[in-house]
């Protein structure tokens, strides 16, 4: 809501408030081969870091993500570049389910969604390593800009972020991943095209560019932060939005879940017994 989503147009709810997400995940688990999940890059990367402590939930998360999408018959799904593989898995799961359980049905249960990926800024990288994505789950807070970081914290993180010793600024030099990343961030928060940005800052040193980048990020996040604090100050209003959103989402999700159960041969709950 703070970023501009209108709850009157788009239901806003907590996933855990709509039980159909968990139910459909289990049904899709029964139709998803394990080797599909073993190929997931994010699972492989995090499993290496977590070792023997890696949980089943991480392994199975892509199926939950598929359920999140398929429940609402989404046509286009806005995702970052790093989520493209998960979206393709969602399409594979939908196609496999429809092929296995809907051959004798008049219509397929699930719509196969497509990825909606913006051309610029589709993947924001870490402030401490331009080859790794920026992540809210990363241990090092300095590696990311949190949406609620105050201006002085943002300025400090950008001032200390990793750069290089090359002169000037440029895009897409494989030897300068941090430079590309910081320019991408600047483009995302200023909405300028690459040519205009290079005309403006291409000849600057890091010492001159970093304060400009910090000011641009702060200015971009300021209205979002202001709106966030306004929303949080009205707790009753926020809960009302979440309650209404969950009711709207539940109606849509339950219809899809019931169709999936019917296709798989589950017996529907009948009318209450008469005593």
PDB file of C-alpha atoms in Angstrom:
ATOM      1  CA  UNK A   1       0.000   0.000   0.000  1.00  0.00           C
ATOM      2  CA  UNK A   2       2.845   2.363   0.800  1.00  0.00           C
ATOM      3  CA  UNK A   3       4.235   1.717  -2.671  1.00  0.00           C
ATOM      4  CA  UNK A   4       0.919   2.644  -4.302  1.00  0.00           C
ATOM      5  CA  UNK A   5      -1.153  -0.549  -4.462  1.00  0.00           C
ATOM      6  CA  UNK A   6      -4.832   0.292  -4.036  1.00  0.00           C
ATOM      7  CA  UNK A   7      -6.612  -2.355  -1.902  1.00  0.00           C
ATOM      8  CA  UNK A   8      -9.912  -1.414  -3.561  1.00  0.00           C
ATOM      9  CA  UNK A   9      -8.449  -2.568  -6.868  1.00  0.00           C
ATOM     10  CA  UNK A  10      -6.066  -5.280  -5.691  1.00  0.00           C
ATOM     11  CA  UNK A  11      -6.820  -7.432  -2.631  1.00  0.00           C
ATOM     12  CA  UNK A  12      -3.994  -7.309  -0.089  1.00  0.00           C
ATOM     13  CA  UNK A  13      -3.760 -10.228   2.333  1.00  0.00           C
ATOM     14  CA  UNK A  14      -1.403 -12.496   4.228  1.00  0.00           C
ATOM     15  CA  UNK A  15      -0.734 -15.834   2.579  1.00  0.00           C
ATOM     16  CA  UNK A  16      -1.205 -17.625   5.888  1.00  0.00           C
ATOM     17  CA  UNK A  17      -4.757 -16.256   6.114  1.00  0.00           C
ATOM     18  CA  UNK A  18      -5.846 -18.242   3.039  1.00  0.00           C
ATOM     19  CA  UNK A  19      -5.532 -21.955   3.753  1.00  0.00           C
ATOM     20  CA  UNK A  20      -5.950 -22.912   0.094  1.00  0.00           C
ATOM     21  CA  UNK A  21      -2.263 -22.070  -0.455  1.00  0.00           C
ATOM     22  CA  UNK A  22      -1.115 -24.868   1.844  1.00  0.00           C
ATOM     23  CA  UNK A  23      -3.735 -27.320   0.571  1.00  0.00           C
ATOM     24  CA  UNK A  24      -2.919 -26.813  -3.086  1.00  0.00           C
ATOM     25  CA  UNK A  25       0.806 -27.065  -2.358  1.00  0.00           C
ATOM     26  CA  UNK A  26       0.275 -30.587  -1.047  1.00  0.00           C
ATOM     27  CA  UNK A  27      -1.800 -31.578  -4.077  1.00  0.00           C
ATOM     28  CA  UNK A  28       0.845 -30.187  -6.426  1.00  0.00           C
ATOM     29  CA  UNK A  29       3.553 -32.025  -4.470  1.00  0.00           C
ATOM     30  CA  UNK A  30       1.866 -35.238  -5.528  1.00  0.00           C
ATOM     31  CA  UNK A  31       2.197 -34.263  -9.184  1.00  0.00           C
ATOM     32  CA  UNK A  32       5.701 -32.736  -9.130  1.00  0.00           C
ATOM     33  CA  UNK A  33       8.771 -34.953  -9.755  1.00  0.00           C
ATOM     34  CA  UNK A  34      11.547 -34.509  -7.192  1.00  0.00           C
ATOM     35  CA  UNK A  35      14.203 -34.078  -9.866  1.00  0.00           C
ATOM     36  CA  UNK A  36      12.438 -30.906 -11.026  1.00  0.00           C
ATOM     37  CA  UNK A  37      12.999 -29.383  -7.592  1.00  0.00           C
ATOM     38  CA  UNK A  38      16.568 -30.662  -7.362  1.00  0.00           C
ATOM     39  CA  UNK A  39      17.424 -28.535 -10.391  1.00  0.00           C
ATOM     40  CA  UNK A  40      16.390 -25.271  -8.712  1.00  0.00           C
ATOM     41  CA  UNK A  41      19.419 -22.982  -8.577  1.00  0.00           C
ATOM     42  CA  UNK A  42      18.325 -21.084  -5.469  1.00  0.00           C
ATOM     43  CA  UNK A  43      17.895 -24.330  -3.554  1.00  0.00           C
ATOM     44  CA  UNK A  44      21.348 -25.534  -4.607  1.00  0.00           C
ATOM     45  CA  UNK A  45      22.986 -22.266  -3.552  1.00  0.00           C
ATOM     46  CA  UNK A  46      21.275 -22.053  -0.152  1.00  0.00           C
ATOM     47  CA  UNK A  47      21.688 -25.763   0.527  1.00  0.00           C
ATOM     48  CA  UNK A  48      25.452 -25.355   0.182  1.00  0.00           C
ATOM     49  CA  UNK A  49      25.416 -22.535   2.744  1.00  0.00           C
ATOM     50  CA  UNK A  50      23.117 -24.320   5.195  1.00  0.00           C
ATOM     51  CA  UNK A  51      24.633 -27.794   4.841  1.00  0.00           C
ATOM     52  CA  UNK A  52      22.907 -30.491   6.892  1.00  0.00           C
ATOM     53  CA  UNK A  53      20.573 -27.899   8.410  1.00  0.00           C
ATOM     54  CA  UNK A  54      18.780 -27.262   5.125  1.00  0.00           C
ATOM     55  CA  UNK A  55      15.035 -27.785   5.605  1.00  0.00           C
ATOM     56  CA  UNK A  56      12.406 -29.519   3.520  1.00  0.00           C
ATOM     57  CA  UNK A  57      10.564 -26.212   3.312  1.00  0.00           C
ATOM     58  CA  UNK A  58      13.391 -24.683   1.283  1.00  0.00           C
ATOM     59  CA  UNK A  59      13.408 -27.668  -1.068  1.00  0.00           C
ATOM     60  CA  UNK A  60       9.638 -27.512  -1.506  1.00  0.00           C
ATOM     61  CA  UNK A  61       9.313 -23.723  -1.634  1.00  0.00           C
ATOM     62  CA  UNK A  62       9.028 -23.602  -5.463  1.00  0.00           C
ATOM     63  CA  UNK A  63       5.870 -25.746  -5.256  1.00  0.00           C
ATOM     64  CA  UNK A  64       4.366 -23.347  -2.723  1.00  0.00           C
ATOM     65  CA  UNK A  65       5.246 -20.488  -5.061  1.00  0.00           C
ATOM     66  CA  UNK A  66       3.510 -22.348  -7.878  1.00  0.00           C
ATOM     67  CA  UNK A  67       0.403 -22.749  -5.713  1.00  0.00           C
ATOM     68  CA  UNK A  68       0.481 -19.037  -4.856  1.00  0.00           C
ATOM     69  CA  UNK A  69       0.334 -18.215  -8.557  1.00  0.00           C
ATOM     70  CA  UNK A  70      -1.926 -20.943  -9.919  1.00  0.00           C
ATOM     71  CA  UNK A  71      -4.664 -20.414  -7.332  1.00  0.00           C
ATOM     72  CA  UNK A  72      -5.504 -17.053  -8.886  1.00  0.00           C
ATOM     73  CA  UNK A  73      -5.272 -18.022 -12.574  1.00  0.00           C
ATOM     74  CA  UNK A  74      -2.630 -15.352 -13.155  1.00  0.00           C
ATOM     75  CA  UNK A  75      -1.735 -14.550 -16.755  1.00  0.00           C
ATOM     76  CA  UNK A  76       1.319 -12.356 -16.116  1.00  0.00           C
ATOM     77  CA  UNK A  77       3.472 -12.588 -12.992  1.00  0.00           C
ATOM     78  CA  UNK A  78       5.885  -9.763 -12.122  1.00  0.00           C
ATOM     79  CA  UNK A  79       9.144 -11.412 -11.040  1.00  0.00           C
ATOM     80  CA  UNK A  80      12.817 -10.573 -10.885  1.00  0.00           C
ATOM     81  CA  UNK A  81      15.236 -12.220 -13.286  1.00  0.00           C
ATOM     82  CA  UNK A  82      16.362 -14.575 -10.514  1.00  0.00           C
ATOM     83  CA  UNK A  83      12.803 -15.915 -10.196  1.00  0.00           C
ATOM     84  CA  UNK A  84      12.412 -16.811 -13.874  1.00  0.00           C
ATOM     85  CA  UNK A  85      13.339 -20.455 -13.218  1.00  0.00           C
ATOM     86  CA  UNK A  86      10.662 -20.724 -10.527  1.00  0.00           C
ATOM     87  CA  UNK A  87       8.077 -19.251 -12.879  1.00  0.00           C
ATOM     88  CA  UNK A  88       9.037 -21.762 -15.571  1.00  0.00           C
ATOM     89  CA  UNK A  89       8.629 -24.525 -12.992  1.00  0.00           C
ATOM     90  CA  UNK A  90       5.155 -23.188 -12.231  1.00  0.00           C
ATOM     91  CA  UNK A  91       4.282 -23.476 -15.920  1.00  0.00           C
ATOM     92  CA  UNK A  92       5.646 -27.029 -16.019  1.00  0.00           C
ATOM     93  CA  UNK A  93       3.633 -28.036 -12.949  1.00  0.00           C
ATOM     94  CA  UNK A  94       0.442 -26.513 -14.368  1.00  0.00           C
ATOM     95  CA  UNK A  95       0.951 -28.283 -17.690  1.00  0.00           C
ATOM     96  CA  UNK A  96       1.716 -31.623 -16.037  1.00  0.00           C
ATOM     97  CA  UNK A  97      -1.317 -31.393 -13.743  1.00  0.00           C
ATOM     98  CA  UNK A  98      -3.627 -30.477 -16.624  1.00  0.00           C
ATOM     99  CA  UNK A  99      -2.244 -33.335 -18.740  1.00  0.00           C
ATOM    100  CA  UNK A 100      -2.595 -35.890 -15.948  1.00  0.00           C
ATOM    101  CA  UNK A 101      -5.946 -34.949 -14.487  1.00  0.00           C
ATOM    102  CA  UNK A 102      -7.908 -32.882 -17.002  1.00  0.00           C
ATOM    103  CA  UNK A 103      -7.929 -34.961 -20.165  1.00  0.00           C
ATOM    104  CA  UNK A 104     -11.609 -35.821 -19.736  1.00  0.00           C
ATOM    105  CA  UNK A 105     -12.596 -32.412 -18.400  1.00  0.00           C
ATOM    106  CA  UNK A 106     -14.199 -29.654 -20.433  1.00  0.00           C
ATOM    107  CA  UNK A 107     -11.545 -27.201 -19.295  1.00  0.00           C
ATOM    108  CA  UNK A 108      -8.115 -27.266 -17.733  1.00  0.00           C
ATOM    109  CA  UNK A 109      -7.810 -26.459 -14.043  1.00  0.00           C
ATOM    110  CA  UNK A 110      -4.767 -24.184 -14.270  1.00  0.00           C
ATOM    111  CA  UNK A 111      -3.768 -21.368 -16.551  1.00  0.00           C
ATOM    112  CA  UNK A 112      -0.089 -21.340 -17.571  1.00  0.00           C
ATOM    113  CA  UNK A 113       1.309 -17.968 -16.465  1.00  0.00           C
ATOM    114  CA  UNK A 114       4.012 -15.939 -18.171  1.00  0.00           C
ATOM    115  CA  UNK A 115       6.769 -13.907 -16.553  1.00  0.00           C
ATOM    116  CA  UNK A 116       6.557 -10.125 -16.545  1.00  0.00           C
ATOM    117  CA  UNK A 117      10.127  -8.871 -16.163  1.00  0.00           C
ATOM    118  CA  UNK A 118      11.068  -5.218 -16.506  1.00  0.00           C
ATOM    119  CA  UNK A 119      13.899  -4.527 -18.932  1.00  0.00           C
ATOM    120  CA  UNK A 120      15.938  -2.402 -16.528  1.00  0.00           C
ATOM    121  CA  UNK A 121      16.612  -3.157 -12.880  1.00  0.00           C
ATOM    122  CA  UNK A 122      15.241  -6.687 -13.085  1.00  0.00           C
ATOM    123  CA  UNK A 123      17.977  -7.871 -10.754  1.00  0.00           C
ATOM    124  CA  UNK A 124      19.568  -5.662  -8.123  1.00  0.00           C
ATOM    125  CA  UNK A 125      22.897  -6.915  -6.851  1.00  0.00           C
ATOM    126  CA  UNK A 126      24.543  -6.768  -3.438  1.00  0.00           C
ATOM    127  CA  UNK A 127      26.313  -3.598  -2.325  1.00  0.00           C
ATOM    128  CA  UNK A 128      29.214  -5.721  -1.119  1.00  0.00           C
ATOM    129  CA  UNK A 129      29.472  -8.078  -4.107  1.00  0.00           C
ATOM    130  CA  UNK A 130      28.287  -7.078  -7.554  1.00  0.00           C
ATOM    131  CA  UNK A 131      28.054 -10.705  -8.643  1.00  0.00           C
ATOM    132  CA  UNK A 132      25.532 -11.734  -5.956  1.00  0.00           C
ATOM    133  CA  UNK A 133      21.931 -10.557  -5.771  1.00  0.00           C
ATOM    134  CA  UNK A 134      20.773  -8.139  -3.106  1.00  0.00           C
ATOM    135  CA  UNK A 135      18.805 -10.169  -0.567  1.00  0.00           C
ATOM    136  CA  UNK A 136      16.870  -9.331   2.580  1.00  0.00           C
ATOM    137  CA  UNK A 137      17.965 -12.680   4.017  1.00  0.00           C
ATOM    138  CA  UNK A 138      21.692 -11.998   3.615  1.00  0.00           C
ATOM    139  CA  UNK A 139      23.563 -11.971   6.911  1.00  0.00           C
ATOM    140  CA  UNK A 140      25.326  -8.666   6.208  1.00  0.00           C
ATOM    141  CA  UNK A 141      22.919  -5.739   6.496  1.00  0.00           C
ATOM    142  CA  UNK A 142      25.389  -3.509   4.652  1.00  0.00           C
ATOM    143  CA  UNK A 143      24.837  -5.615   1.529  1.00  0.00           C
ATOM    144  CA  UNK A 144      21.354  -4.218   0.942  1.00  0.00           C
ATOM    145  CA  UNK A 145      19.186  -1.122   1.125  1.00  0.00           C
ATOM    146  CA  UNK A 146      16.097  -1.802   3.215  1.00  0.00           C
ATOM    147  CA  UNK A 147      12.964   0.106   2.264  1.00  0.00           C
ATOM    148  CA  UNK A 148      12.754   1.601   5.747  1.00  0.00           C
ATOM    149  CA  UNK A 149      16.420   2.506   6.149  1.00  0.00           C
ATOM    150  CA  UNK A 150      16.722   6.146   7.316  1.00  0.00           C
ATOM    151  CA  UNK A 151      18.621   8.590   5.071  1.00  0.00           C
ATOM    152  CA  UNK A 152      21.831   8.531   7.109  1.00  0.00           C
ATOM    153  CA  UNK A 153      21.959   4.718   6.995  1.00  0.00           C
ATOM    154  CA  UNK A 154      21.395   4.679   3.240  1.00  0.00           C
ATOM    155  CA  UNK A 155      24.155   7.259   2.750  1.00  0.00           C
ATOM    156  CA  UNK A 156      26.546   5.256   4.926  1.00  0.00           C
ATOM    157  CA  UNK A 157      25.846   1.980   3.104  1.00  0.00           C
ATOM    158  CA  UNK A 158      26.370   3.549  -0.310  1.00  0.00           C
ATOM    159  CA  UNK A 159      29.495   5.381   0.831  1.00  0.00           C
ATOM    160  CA  UNK A 160      31.016   2.102   2.024  1.00  0.00           C
ATOM    161  CA  UNK A 161      29.762  -0.144  -0.806  1.00  0.00           C
ATOM    162  CA  UNK A 162      32.252  -2.020  -2.943  1.00  0.00           C
ATOM    163  CA  UNK A 163      33.518  -0.276  -6.079  1.00  0.00           C
ATOM    164  CA  UNK A 164      36.681  -0.495  -8.230  1.00  0.00           C
ATOM    165  CA  UNK A 165      39.745   1.477  -9.284  1.00  0.00           C
ATOM    166  CA  UNK A 166      38.720   2.207 -12.879  1.00  0.00           C
ATOM    167  CA  UNK A 167      38.263   5.795 -14.024  1.00  0.00           C
ATOM    168  CA  UNK A 168      34.744   6.967 -14.902  1.00  0.00           C
ATOM    169  CA  UNK A 169      31.488   5.026 -14.857  1.00  0.00           C
ATOM    170  CA  UNK A 170      30.178   2.577 -17.446  1.00  0.00           C
ATOM    171  CA  UNK A 171      27.639  -0.173 -17.981  1.00  0.00           C
ATOM    172  CA  UNK A 172      28.169  -3.843 -18.789  1.00  0.00           C
ATOM    173  CA  UNK A 173      31.931  -4.110 -18.370  1.00  0.00           C
ATOM    174  CA  UNK A 174      32.364  -7.695 -17.055  1.00  0.00           C
ATOM    175  CA  UNK A 175      35.332  -6.502 -15.013  1.00  0.00           C
ATOM    176  CA  UNK A 176      33.127  -3.930 -13.247  1.00  0.00           C
ATOM    177  CA  UNK A 177      30.001  -5.674 -11.900  1.00  0.00           C
ATOM    178  CA  UNK A 178      29.677  -3.192  -9.003  1.00  0.00           C
ATOM    179  CA  UNK A 179      29.720  -0.258 -11.407  1.00  0.00           C
ATOM    180  CA  UNK A 180      26.920  -1.762 -13.491  1.00  0.00           C
ATOM    181  CA  UNK A 181      24.919  -2.490 -10.366  1.00  0.00           C
ATOM    182  CA  UNK A 182      25.180   1.021  -8.904  1.00  0.00           C
ATOM    183  CA  UNK A 183      24.274   2.570 -12.253  1.00  0.00           C
ATOM    184  CA  UNK A 184      21.272   0.222 -12.469  1.00  0.00           C
ATOM    185  CA  UNK A 185      20.145   1.359  -9.035  1.00  0.00           C
ATOM    186  CA  UNK A 186      20.555   4.989 -10.048  1.00  0.00           C
ATOM    187  CA  UNK A 187      18.516   4.364 -13.186  1.00  0.00           C
ATOM    188  CA  UNK A 188      15.771   2.613 -11.193  1.00  0.00           C
ATOM    189  CA  UNK A 189      15.318   5.502  -8.765  1.00  0.00           C
ATOM    190  CA  UNK A 190      15.678   8.361 -11.278  1.00  0.00           C
ATOM    191  CA  UNK A 191      13.799   6.808 -14.238  1.00  0.00           C
ATOM    192  CA  UNK A 192      16.396   8.224 -16.642  1.00  0.00           C
ATOM    193  CA  UNK A 193      17.639   6.296 -19.658  1.00  0.00           C
ATOM    194  CA  UNK A 194      21.208   5.080 -19.902  1.00  0.00           C
ATOM    195  CA  UNK A 195      22.345   7.772 -22.292  1.00  0.00           C
ATOM    196  CA  UNK A 196      21.081  10.553 -20.050  1.00  0.00           C
ATOM    197  CA  UNK A 197      22.707   8.982 -17.001  1.00  0.00           C
ATOM    198  CA  UNK A 198      26.089   8.590 -18.662  1.00  0.00           C
ATOM    199  CA  UNK A 199      25.910  12.197 -19.866  1.00  0.00           C
ATOM    200  CA  UNK A 200      25.240  13.240 -16.275  1.00  0.00           C
ATOM    201  CA  UNK A 201      27.604  11.024 -14.271  1.00  0.00           C
ATOM    202  CA  UNK A 202      29.783   9.084 -16.718  1.00  0.00           C
ATOM    203  CA  UNK A 203      32.894  11.147 -16.000  1.00  0.00           C
ATOM    204  CA  UNK A 204      32.438  11.310 -12.233  1.00  0.00           C
ATOM    205  CA  UNK A 205      34.669   9.622  -9.673  1.00  0.00           C
ATOM    206  CA  UNK A 206      33.200   7.285  -7.104  1.00  0.00           C
ATOM    207  CA  UNK A 207      33.627   9.983  -4.486  1.00  0.00           C
ATOM    208  CA  UNK A 208      31.441  12.332  -6.508  1.00  0.00           C
ATOM    209  CA  UNK A 209      28.888   9.763  -7.671  1.00  0.00           C
ATOM    210  CA  UNK A 210      28.110   8.004  -4.402  1.00  0.00           C
ATOM    211  CA  UNK A 211      26.557  11.035  -2.634  1.00  0.00           C
ATOM    212  CA  UNK A 212      24.449  11.700  -5.730  1.00  0.00           C
ATOM    213  CA  UNK A 213      23.284   8.086  -5.755  1.00  0.00           C
ATOM    214  CA  UNK A 214      22.486   8.198  -2.040  1.00  0.00           C
ATOM    215  CA  UNK A 215      20.421  11.388  -2.465  1.00  0.00           C
ATOM    216  CA  UNK A 216      18.493   9.813  -5.345  1.00  0.00           C
ATOM    217  CA  UNK A 217      17.718   6.645  -3.368  1.00  0.00           C
ATOM    218  CA  UNK A 218      16.624   8.664  -0.321  1.00  0.00           C
ATOM    219  CA  UNK A 219      14.358  10.870  -2.455  1.00  0.00           C
ATOM    220  CA  UNK A 220      12.830   7.813  -4.118  1.00  0.00           C
ATOM    221  CA  UNK A 221      12.081   6.034  -0.827  1.00  0.00           C
ATOM    222  CA  UNK A 222      10.921   9.076   1.154  1.00  0.00           C
ATOM    223  CA  UNK A 223       7.252   9.075   0.014  1.00  0.00           C
ATOM    224  CA  UNK A 224       7.054   5.303   0.492  1.00  0.00           C
ATOM    225  CA  UNK A 225       8.414   5.564   4.016  1.00  0.00           C
ATOM    226  CA  UNK A 226       6.076   8.437   4.865  1.00  0.00           C
ATOM    227  CA  UNK A 227       3.066   6.514   3.601  1.00  0.00           C
ATOM    228  CA  UNK A 228       4.213   3.382   5.452  1.00  0.00           C
ATOM    229  CA  UNK A 229       4.301   5.177   8.794  1.00  0.00           C
ATOM    230  CA  UNK A 230       0.845   6.658   8.127  1.00  0.00           C
ATOM    231  CA  UNK A 231      -0.548   3.197   7.430  1.00  0.00           C
ATOM    232  CA  UNK A 232       1.074   1.658  10.497  1.00  0.00           C
ATOM    233  CA  UNK A 233      -0.348   4.410  12.672  1.00  0.00           C
ATOM    234  CA  UNK A 234      -3.863   3.185  11.783  1.00  0.00           C
ATOM    235  CA  UNK A 235      -3.643  -0.410  12.965  1.00  0.00           C
ATOM    236  CA  UNK A 236      -7.398  -0.996  12.890  1.00  0.00           C
ATOM    237  CA  UNK A 237      -7.599   0.245   9.312  1.00  0.00           C
ATOM    238  CA  UNK A 238      -4.707  -1.997   8.272  1.00  0.00           C
ATOM    239  CA  UNK A 239      -6.296  -5.094   9.794  1.00  0.00           C
ATOM    240  CA  UNK A 240      -9.546  -4.224   8.046  1.00  0.00           C
ATOM    241  CA  UNK A 241      -7.736  -4.100   4.697  1.00  0.00           C
ATOM    242  CA  UNK A 242      -6.066  -7.458   5.380  1.00  0.00           C
ATOM    243  CA  UNK A 243      -9.334  -9.058   6.516  1.00  0.00           C
ATOM    244  CA  UNK A 244     -11.244  -7.887   3.433  1.00  0.00           C
ATOM    245  CA  UNK A 245      -8.379  -8.886   1.168  1.00  0.00           C
ATOM    246  CA  UNK A 246      -8.227 -12.376   2.666  1.00  0.00           C
ATOM    247  CA  UNK A 247     -11.973 -12.823   2.166  1.00  0.00           C
ATOM    248  CA  UNK A 248     -11.713 -11.788  -1.493  1.00  0.00           C
ATOM    249  CA  UNK A 249      -8.660 -13.957  -2.104  1.00  0.00           C
ATOM    250  CA  UNK A 250     -10.197 -16.936  -0.320  1.00  0.00           C
ATOM    251  CA  UNK A 251     -13.236 -16.888  -2.609  1.00  0.00           C
ATOM    252  CA  UNK A 252     -11.046 -17.024  -5.724  1.00  0.00           C
ATOM    253  CA  UNK A 253      -8.554 -19.510  -4.306  1.00  0.00           C
ATOM    254  CA  UNK A 254     -11.225 -21.897  -3.017  1.00  0.00           C
ATOM    255  CA  UNK A 255     -12.825 -22.097  -6.455  1.00  0.00           C
ATOM    256  CA  UNK A 256      -9.508 -23.142  -8.006  1.00  0.00           C
ATOM    257  CA  UNK A 257      -8.719 -25.544  -5.161  1.00  0.00           C
ATOM    258  CA  UNK A 258     -12.105 -27.228  -5.502  1.00  0.00           C
ATOM    259  CA  UNK A 259     -11.545 -27.624  -9.244  1.00  0.00           C
ATOM    260  CA  UNK A 260      -8.149 -29.234  -8.589  1.00  0.00           C
ATOM    261  CA  UNK A 261      -9.636 -31.616  -6.018  1.00  0.00           C
ATOM    262  CA  UNK A 262     -12.457 -32.550  -8.379  1.00  0.00           C
ATOM    263  CA  UNK A 263      -9.991 -33.248 -11.195  1.00  0.00           C
ATOM    264  CA  UNK A 264      -7.969 -35.525  -8.896  1.00  0.00           C
ATOM    265  CA  UNK A 265     -11.070 -37.419  -7.800  1.00  0.00           C
ATOM    266  CA  UNK A 266     -11.525 -36.106  -4.281  1.00  0.00           C
ATOM    267  CA  UNK A 267     -15.013 -36.471  -2.825  1.00  0.00           C
ATOM    268  CA  UNK A 268     -16.560 -33.068  -2.221  1.00  0.00           C
ATOM    269  CA  UNK A 269     -18.009 -32.234   1.170  1.00  0.00           C
ATOM    270  CA  UNK A 270     -21.751 -32.745   1.007  1.00  0.00           C
ATOM    271  CA  UNK A 271     -24.558 -30.940   2.841  1.00  0.00           C
ATOM    272  CA  UNK A 272     -24.587 -31.167   6.646  1.00  0.00           C
ATOM    273  CA  UNK A 273     -26.124 -34.299   8.131  1.00  0.00           C
ATOM    274  CA  UNK A 274     -29.624 -34.125   9.491  1.00  0.00           C
ATOM    275  CA  UNK A 275     -29.921 -35.329  13.050  1.00  0.00           C
TER     276      UNK A 275
END
